[in-house]
GROMACS .gro file of C-alpha atoms in nm:
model
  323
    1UNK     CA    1   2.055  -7.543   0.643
    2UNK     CA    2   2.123  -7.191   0.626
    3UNK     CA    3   1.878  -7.090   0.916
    4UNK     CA    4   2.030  -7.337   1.135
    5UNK     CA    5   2.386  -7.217   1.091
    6UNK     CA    6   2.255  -6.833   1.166
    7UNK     CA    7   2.030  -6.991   1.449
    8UNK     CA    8   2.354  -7.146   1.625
    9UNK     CA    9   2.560  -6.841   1.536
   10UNK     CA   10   2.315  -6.629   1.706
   11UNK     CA   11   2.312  -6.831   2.014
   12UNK     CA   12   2.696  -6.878   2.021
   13UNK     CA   13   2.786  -6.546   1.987
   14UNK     CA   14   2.754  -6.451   2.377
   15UNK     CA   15   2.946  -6.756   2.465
   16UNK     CA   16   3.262  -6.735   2.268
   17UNK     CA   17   3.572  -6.510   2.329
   18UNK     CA   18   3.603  -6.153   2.253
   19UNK     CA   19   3.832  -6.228   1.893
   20UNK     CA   20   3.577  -6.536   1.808
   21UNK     CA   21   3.256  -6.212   1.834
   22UNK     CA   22   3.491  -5.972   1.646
   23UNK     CA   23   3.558  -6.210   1.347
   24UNK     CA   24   3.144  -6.326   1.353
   25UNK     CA   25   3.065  -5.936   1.313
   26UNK     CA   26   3.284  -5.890   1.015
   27UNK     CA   27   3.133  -6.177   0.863
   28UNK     CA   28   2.789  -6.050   0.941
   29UNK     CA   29   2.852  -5.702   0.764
   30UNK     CA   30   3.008  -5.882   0.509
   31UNK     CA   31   2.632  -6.095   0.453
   32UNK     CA   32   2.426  -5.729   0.526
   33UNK     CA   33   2.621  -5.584   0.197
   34UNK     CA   34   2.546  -5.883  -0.003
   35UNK     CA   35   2.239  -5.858   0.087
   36UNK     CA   36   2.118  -5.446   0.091
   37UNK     CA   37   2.408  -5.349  -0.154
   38UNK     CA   38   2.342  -5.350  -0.534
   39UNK     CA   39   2.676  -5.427  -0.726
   40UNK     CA   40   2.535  -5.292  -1.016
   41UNK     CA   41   2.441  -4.948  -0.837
   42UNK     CA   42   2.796  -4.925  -0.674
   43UNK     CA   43   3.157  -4.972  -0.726
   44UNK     CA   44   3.448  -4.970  -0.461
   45UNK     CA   45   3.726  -4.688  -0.439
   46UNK     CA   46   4.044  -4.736  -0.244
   47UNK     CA   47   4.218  -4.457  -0.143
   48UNK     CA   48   4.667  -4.372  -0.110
   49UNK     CA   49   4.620  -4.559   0.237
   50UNK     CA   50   4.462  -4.864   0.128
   51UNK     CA   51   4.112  -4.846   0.277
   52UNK     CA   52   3.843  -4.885   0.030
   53UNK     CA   53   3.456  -4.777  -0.001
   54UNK     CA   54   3.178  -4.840  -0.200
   55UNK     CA   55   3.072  -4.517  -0.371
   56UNK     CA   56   2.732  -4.535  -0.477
   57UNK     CA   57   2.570  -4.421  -0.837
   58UNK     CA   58   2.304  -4.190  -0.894
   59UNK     CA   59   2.036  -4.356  -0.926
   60UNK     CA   60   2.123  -4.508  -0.615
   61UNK     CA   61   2.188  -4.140  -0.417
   62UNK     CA   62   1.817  -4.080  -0.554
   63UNK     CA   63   1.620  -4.377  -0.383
   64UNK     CA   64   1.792  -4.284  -0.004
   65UNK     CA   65   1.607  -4.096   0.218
   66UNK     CA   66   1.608  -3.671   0.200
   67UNK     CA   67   1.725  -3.698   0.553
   68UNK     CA   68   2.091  -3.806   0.420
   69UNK     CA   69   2.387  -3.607   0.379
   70UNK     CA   70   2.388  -3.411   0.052
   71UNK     CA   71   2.742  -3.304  -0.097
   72UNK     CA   72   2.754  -2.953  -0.224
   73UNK     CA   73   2.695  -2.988  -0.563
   74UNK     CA   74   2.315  -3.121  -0.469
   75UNK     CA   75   2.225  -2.827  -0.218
   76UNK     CA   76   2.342  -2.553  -0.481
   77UNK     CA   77   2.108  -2.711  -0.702
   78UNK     CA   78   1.864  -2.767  -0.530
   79UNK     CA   79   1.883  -2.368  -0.373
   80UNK     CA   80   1.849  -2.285  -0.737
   81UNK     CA   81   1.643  -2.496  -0.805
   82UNK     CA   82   1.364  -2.303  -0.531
   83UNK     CA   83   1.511  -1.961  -0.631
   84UNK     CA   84   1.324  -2.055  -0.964
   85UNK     CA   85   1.027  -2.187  -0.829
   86UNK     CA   86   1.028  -1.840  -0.625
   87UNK     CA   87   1.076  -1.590  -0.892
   88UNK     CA   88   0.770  -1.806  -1.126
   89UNK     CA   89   0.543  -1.774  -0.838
   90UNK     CA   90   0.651  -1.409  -0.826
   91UNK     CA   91   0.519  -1.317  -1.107
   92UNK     CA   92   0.199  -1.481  -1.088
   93UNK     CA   93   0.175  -1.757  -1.259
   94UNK     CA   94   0.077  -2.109  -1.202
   95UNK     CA   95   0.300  -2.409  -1.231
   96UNK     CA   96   0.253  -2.801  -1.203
   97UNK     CA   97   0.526  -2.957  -0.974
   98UNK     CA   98   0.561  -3.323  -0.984
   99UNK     CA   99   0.642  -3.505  -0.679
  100UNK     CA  100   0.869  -3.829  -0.615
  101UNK     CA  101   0.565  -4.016  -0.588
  102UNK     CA  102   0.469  -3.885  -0.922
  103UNK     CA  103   0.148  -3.719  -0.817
  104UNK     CA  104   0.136  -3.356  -1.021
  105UNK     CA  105   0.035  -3.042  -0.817
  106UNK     CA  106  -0.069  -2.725  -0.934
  107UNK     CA  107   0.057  -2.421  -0.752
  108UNK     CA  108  -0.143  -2.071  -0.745
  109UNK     CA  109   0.105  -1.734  -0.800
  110UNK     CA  110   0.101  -1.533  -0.576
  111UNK     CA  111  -0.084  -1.199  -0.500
  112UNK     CA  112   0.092  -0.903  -0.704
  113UNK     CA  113   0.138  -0.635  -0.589
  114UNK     CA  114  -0.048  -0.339  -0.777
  115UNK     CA  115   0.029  -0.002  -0.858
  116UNK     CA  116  -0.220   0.221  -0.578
  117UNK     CA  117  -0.206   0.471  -0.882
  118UNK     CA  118  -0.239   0.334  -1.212
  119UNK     CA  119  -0.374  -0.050  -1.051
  120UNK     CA  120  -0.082  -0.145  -1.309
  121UNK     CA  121   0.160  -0.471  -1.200
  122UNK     CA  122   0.561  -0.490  -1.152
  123UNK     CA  123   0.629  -0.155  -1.018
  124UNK     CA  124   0.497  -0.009  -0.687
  125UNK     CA  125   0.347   0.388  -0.697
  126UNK     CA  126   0.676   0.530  -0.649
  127UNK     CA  127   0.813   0.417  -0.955
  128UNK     CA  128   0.497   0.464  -1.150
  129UNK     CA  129   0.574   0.583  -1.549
  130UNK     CA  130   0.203   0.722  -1.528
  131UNK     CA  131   0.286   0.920  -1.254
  132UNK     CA  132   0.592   1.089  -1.373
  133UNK     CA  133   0.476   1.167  -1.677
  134UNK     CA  134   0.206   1.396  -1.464
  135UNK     CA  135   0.435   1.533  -1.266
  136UNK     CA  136   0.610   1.628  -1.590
  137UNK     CA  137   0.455   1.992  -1.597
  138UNK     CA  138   0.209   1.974  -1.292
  139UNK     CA  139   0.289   2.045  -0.933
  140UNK     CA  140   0.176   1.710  -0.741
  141UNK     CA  141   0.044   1.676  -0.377
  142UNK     CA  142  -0.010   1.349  -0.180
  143UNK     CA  143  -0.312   1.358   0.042
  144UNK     CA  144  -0.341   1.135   0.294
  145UNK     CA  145  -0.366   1.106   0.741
  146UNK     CA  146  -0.012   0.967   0.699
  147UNK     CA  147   0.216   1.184   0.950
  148UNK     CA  148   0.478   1.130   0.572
  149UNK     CA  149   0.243   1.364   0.404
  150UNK     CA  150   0.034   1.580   0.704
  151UNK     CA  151   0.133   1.907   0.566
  152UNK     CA  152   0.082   1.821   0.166
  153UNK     CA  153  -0.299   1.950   0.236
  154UNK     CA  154  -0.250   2.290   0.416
  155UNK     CA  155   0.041   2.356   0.121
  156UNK     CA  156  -0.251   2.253  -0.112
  157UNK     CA  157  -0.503   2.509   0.006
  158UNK     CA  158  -0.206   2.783   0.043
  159UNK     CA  159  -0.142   2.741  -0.340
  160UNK     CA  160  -0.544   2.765  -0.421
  161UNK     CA  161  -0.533   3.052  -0.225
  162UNK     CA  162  -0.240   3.200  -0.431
  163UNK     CA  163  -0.295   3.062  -0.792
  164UNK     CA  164  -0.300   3.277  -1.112
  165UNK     CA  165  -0.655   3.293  -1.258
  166UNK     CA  166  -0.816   3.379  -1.539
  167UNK     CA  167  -1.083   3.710  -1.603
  168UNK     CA  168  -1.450   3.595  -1.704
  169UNK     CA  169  -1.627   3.828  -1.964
  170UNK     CA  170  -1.960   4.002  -1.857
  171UNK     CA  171  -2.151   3.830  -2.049
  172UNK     CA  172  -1.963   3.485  -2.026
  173UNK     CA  173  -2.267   3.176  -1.853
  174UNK     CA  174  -2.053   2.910  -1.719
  175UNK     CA  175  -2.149   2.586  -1.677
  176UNK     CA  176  -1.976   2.399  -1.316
  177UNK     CA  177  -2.096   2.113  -1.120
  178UNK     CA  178  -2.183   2.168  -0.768
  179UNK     CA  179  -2.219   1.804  -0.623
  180UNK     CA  180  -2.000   1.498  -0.748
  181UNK     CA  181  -2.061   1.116  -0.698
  182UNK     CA  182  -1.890   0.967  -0.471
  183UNK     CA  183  -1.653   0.781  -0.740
  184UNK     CA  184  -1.557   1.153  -0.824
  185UNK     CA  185  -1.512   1.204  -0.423
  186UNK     CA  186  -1.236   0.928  -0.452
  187UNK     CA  187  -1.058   0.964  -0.725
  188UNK     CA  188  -0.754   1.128  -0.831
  189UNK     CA  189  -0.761   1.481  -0.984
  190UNK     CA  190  -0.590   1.731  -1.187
  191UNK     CA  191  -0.629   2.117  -1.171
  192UNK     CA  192  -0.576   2.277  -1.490
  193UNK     CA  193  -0.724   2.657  -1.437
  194UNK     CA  194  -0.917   2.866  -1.192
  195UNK     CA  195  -1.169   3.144  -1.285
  196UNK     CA  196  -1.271   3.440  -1.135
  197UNK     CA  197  -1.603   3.530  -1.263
  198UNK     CA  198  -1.804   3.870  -1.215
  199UNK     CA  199  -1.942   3.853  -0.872
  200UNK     CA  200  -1.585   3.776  -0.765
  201UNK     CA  201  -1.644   3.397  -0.758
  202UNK     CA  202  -1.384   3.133  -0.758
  203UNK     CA  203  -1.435   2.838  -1.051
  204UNK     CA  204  -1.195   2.570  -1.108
  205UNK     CA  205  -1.165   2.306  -1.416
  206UNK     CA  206  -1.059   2.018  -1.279
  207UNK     CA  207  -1.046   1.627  -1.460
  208UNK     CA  208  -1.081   1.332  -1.257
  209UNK     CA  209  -0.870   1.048  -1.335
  210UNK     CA  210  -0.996   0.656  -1.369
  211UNK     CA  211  -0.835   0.365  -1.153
  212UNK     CA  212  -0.568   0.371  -1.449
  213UNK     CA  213  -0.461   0.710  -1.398
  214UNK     CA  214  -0.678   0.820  -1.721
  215UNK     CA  215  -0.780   1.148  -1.701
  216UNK     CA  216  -1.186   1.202  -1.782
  217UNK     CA  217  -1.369   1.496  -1.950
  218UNK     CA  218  -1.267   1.822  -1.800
  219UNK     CA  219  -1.513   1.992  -1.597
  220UNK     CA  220  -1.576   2.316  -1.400
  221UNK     CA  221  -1.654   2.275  -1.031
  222UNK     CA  222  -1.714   2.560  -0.717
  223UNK     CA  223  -1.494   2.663  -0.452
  224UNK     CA  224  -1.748   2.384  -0.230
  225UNK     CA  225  -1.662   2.111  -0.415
  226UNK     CA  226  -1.298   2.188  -0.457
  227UNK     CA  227  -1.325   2.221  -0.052
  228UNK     CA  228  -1.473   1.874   0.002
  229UNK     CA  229  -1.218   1.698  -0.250
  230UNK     CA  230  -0.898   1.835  -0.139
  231UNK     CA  231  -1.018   1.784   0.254
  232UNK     CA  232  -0.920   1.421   0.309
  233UNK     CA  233  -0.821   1.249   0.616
  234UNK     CA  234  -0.822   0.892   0.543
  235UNK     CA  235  -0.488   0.686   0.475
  236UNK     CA  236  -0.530   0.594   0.152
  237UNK     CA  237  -0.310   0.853  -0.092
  238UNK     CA  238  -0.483   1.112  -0.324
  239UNK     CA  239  -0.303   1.221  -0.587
  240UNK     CA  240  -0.395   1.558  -0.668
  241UNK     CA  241  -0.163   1.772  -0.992
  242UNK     CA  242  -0.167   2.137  -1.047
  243UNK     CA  243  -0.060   2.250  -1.336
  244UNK     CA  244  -0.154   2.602  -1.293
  245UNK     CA  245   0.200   2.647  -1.224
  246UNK     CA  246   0.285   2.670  -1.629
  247UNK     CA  247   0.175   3.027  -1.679
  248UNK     CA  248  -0.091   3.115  -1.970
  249UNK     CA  249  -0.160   3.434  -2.104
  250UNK     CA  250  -0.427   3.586  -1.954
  251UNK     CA  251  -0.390   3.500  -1.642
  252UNK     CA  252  -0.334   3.737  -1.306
  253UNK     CA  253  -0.176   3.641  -1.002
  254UNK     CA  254  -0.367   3.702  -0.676
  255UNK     CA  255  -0.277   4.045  -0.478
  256UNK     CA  256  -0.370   4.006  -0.095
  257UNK     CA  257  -0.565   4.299  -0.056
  258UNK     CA  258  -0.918   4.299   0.178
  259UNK     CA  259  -1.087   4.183  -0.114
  260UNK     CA  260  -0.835   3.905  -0.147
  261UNK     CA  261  -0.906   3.780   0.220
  262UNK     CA  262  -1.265   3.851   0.179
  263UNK     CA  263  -1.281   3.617  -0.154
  264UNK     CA  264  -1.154   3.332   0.042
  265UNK     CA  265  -1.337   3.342   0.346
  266UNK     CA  266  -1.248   3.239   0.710
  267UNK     CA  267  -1.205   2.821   0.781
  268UNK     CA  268  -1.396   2.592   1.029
  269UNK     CA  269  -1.360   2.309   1.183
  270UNK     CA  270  -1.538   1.990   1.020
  271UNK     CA  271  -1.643   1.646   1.152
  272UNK     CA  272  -1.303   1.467   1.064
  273UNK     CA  273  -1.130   1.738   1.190
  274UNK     CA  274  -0.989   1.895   0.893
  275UNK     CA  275  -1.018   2.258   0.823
  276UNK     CA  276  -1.311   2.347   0.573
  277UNK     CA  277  -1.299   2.667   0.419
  278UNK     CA  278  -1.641   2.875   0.412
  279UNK     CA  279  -1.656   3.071   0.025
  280UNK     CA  280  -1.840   3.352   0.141
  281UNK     CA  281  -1.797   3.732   0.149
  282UNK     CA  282  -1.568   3.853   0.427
  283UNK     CA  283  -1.486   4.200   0.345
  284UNK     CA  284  -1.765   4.389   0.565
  285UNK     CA  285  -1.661   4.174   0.857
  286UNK     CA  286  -1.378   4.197   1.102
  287UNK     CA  287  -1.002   4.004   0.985
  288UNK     CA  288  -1.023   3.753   1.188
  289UNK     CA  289  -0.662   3.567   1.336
  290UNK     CA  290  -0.433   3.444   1.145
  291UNK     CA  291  -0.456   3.091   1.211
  292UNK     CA  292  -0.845   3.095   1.106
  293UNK     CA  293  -0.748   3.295   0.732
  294UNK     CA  294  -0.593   3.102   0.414
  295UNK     CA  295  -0.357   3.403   0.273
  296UNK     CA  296  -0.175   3.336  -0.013
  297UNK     CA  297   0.143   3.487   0.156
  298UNK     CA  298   0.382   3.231   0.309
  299UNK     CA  299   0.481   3.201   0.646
  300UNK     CA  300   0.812   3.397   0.651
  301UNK     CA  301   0.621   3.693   0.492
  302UNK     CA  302   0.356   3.720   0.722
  303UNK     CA  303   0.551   3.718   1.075
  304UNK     CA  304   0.816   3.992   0.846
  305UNK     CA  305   0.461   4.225   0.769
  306UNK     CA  306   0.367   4.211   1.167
  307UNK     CA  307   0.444   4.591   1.346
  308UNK     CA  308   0.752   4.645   1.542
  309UNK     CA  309   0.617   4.859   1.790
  310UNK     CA  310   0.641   4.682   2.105
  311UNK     CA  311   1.019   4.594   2.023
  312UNK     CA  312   1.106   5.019   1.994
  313UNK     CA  313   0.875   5.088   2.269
  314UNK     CA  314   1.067   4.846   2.474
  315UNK     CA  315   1.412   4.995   2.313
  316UNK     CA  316   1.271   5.385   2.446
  317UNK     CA  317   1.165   5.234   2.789
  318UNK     CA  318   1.515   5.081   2.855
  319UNK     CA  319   1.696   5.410   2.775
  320UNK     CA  320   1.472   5.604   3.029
  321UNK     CA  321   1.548   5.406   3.248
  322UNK     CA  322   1.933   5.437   3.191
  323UNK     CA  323   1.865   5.832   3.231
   0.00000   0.00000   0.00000
């Protein structure tokens, strides 16, 4: 009986006047919310002007589609919601997530980011505890091709050039390295005295530090070997400290003298490009230009020590000529 009556309404409906259709479609809204509507999951509000909705529960809110219009409350919870999620991944760590269809996933963290000077996690390398405790009573320089730190590696050589060092005895054997593995080539250094011995040559004790920033046995190396590690030109940071700047006794600053120049020899031009410094005995030959010669005086001082002659021979020209 029932699909007859809808059968005839149906085919009625396009027959009948415009008031007849009107009251047929508030009868057939009236049969969808009997129908799709829980009463149980819903309850009617009127409002001061006498229209009236049905304001659904929870549970009902739940089942609709994510496509819906959320109220407020429900996106700042669910923005916090995935700030949480964020911050766990973050970190690291894994978490299960469980789905409306109940189906459990396990997320991977995240790569962290590590430390490129201790390979520690949560800080980056310029916040490193490690590193400021180094740079506590050392003098640090940053190696690398990065235009940030281009000049870090001439200033390094200038202060080898200039450092206080210490007076071998005559009968003193010392015991250096004079090739290093190519961990050693790598890593991370600190420069903790440089010796003069007899012959006037240069020896430096040096300790490498680990991939945790932990310094190794200290060890004596040549003026080669200190050339090859402090000549870098790739991107990746060296970290070298000098703490030669903390004065000991016994030690004697560097005069530049001939002998001076000669002990640090003229520089070259290697395959990377860098300058590499040539330890040999320069004394008997010719100074050669200044640009080619690692002094220990700065910049300032060397274009104050150049002659004034052509200036006051260009002063006594002009005032012949006035005569």
């Amino acid at each position: 009986a029932v699909k007859t009556v809808l059968s005839h309404v149906s085919a009625a409906y396009g027959r009948v006047g415009e008031d007849l259709q009107f009251e047929m479609s508030a009868l057939v809204l009236q049969l969808q919310e009997l129908l799709t509507v829980d009463p149980n999951k819903s309850k009617t509000v009127i409002s001061h002007s006498g229209y009236s909705v049905k304001q659904p529960n929870q549970s009902l809110i739940s089942s609709q589609p994510k496509g819906r219009l959320m109220p407020q409350h429900e996106i700042r919870s669910k923005n916090a919601s995935k700030n949480v999620n964020r911050l766990i991944q973050n970190l690291g760590m894994k978490q299960v997530v469980v789905r409306n269809e109940a189906v459990e996933v396990e997320l991977n963290g995240r790569n962290v980011t590590h430390c490129s000077f201790c390979k520690e996690e949560s800080h980056a390398f310029t916040t490193c505890p490690n590193r400021e405790a180094f740079k506590m009573n050392a003098q640090e320089y940053i190696l690398s091709s990065n235009l940030k730190f281009a000049t870090n590696q001439q200033a390094l050589r200038s202060r080898i050039g200039s450092m206080p060092h210490s007076l071998a005895q005559k009968v003193e054997g010392l015991s250096y390295l004079s090739r290093l593995d190519k961990t050693q080539l790598r890593s991370n250094f600190v420069l903790h005295e440089a010796r003069i011995m007899v012959d006037k040559t240069m020896y430096y004790h040096v300790s490498f530090l680990n991939e945790h920033a932990q310094p190794g046995e200290k060890s004596w190396i040549s003026w080669d070997v200190m050339n090859t590690i402090i000549t870098h030109s790739n991107v990746k940071r060296k970290f070298v400290f000098d703490k030669t700047i903390t004065h000991k006794q016994g030690w004697i600053h560097q005069n530049v003298s001939a002998s001076s120049v000669g002990l640090l020899g003229v520089a070259s031009v290697s395959n990377d490009g860098n300058a590499v410094l040539s330890f040999h005995d320069t004394s008997k030959r010719k100074s050669p230009s200044s640009s080619s010669v690692v002094t220990d005086k700065p910049q300032h001082e060397q274009e104050a020590s150049k002659p004034s002659t052509p200036k006051r021979l260009y002063r006594v020209a002009s005032e012949k000529e006035q005569a």
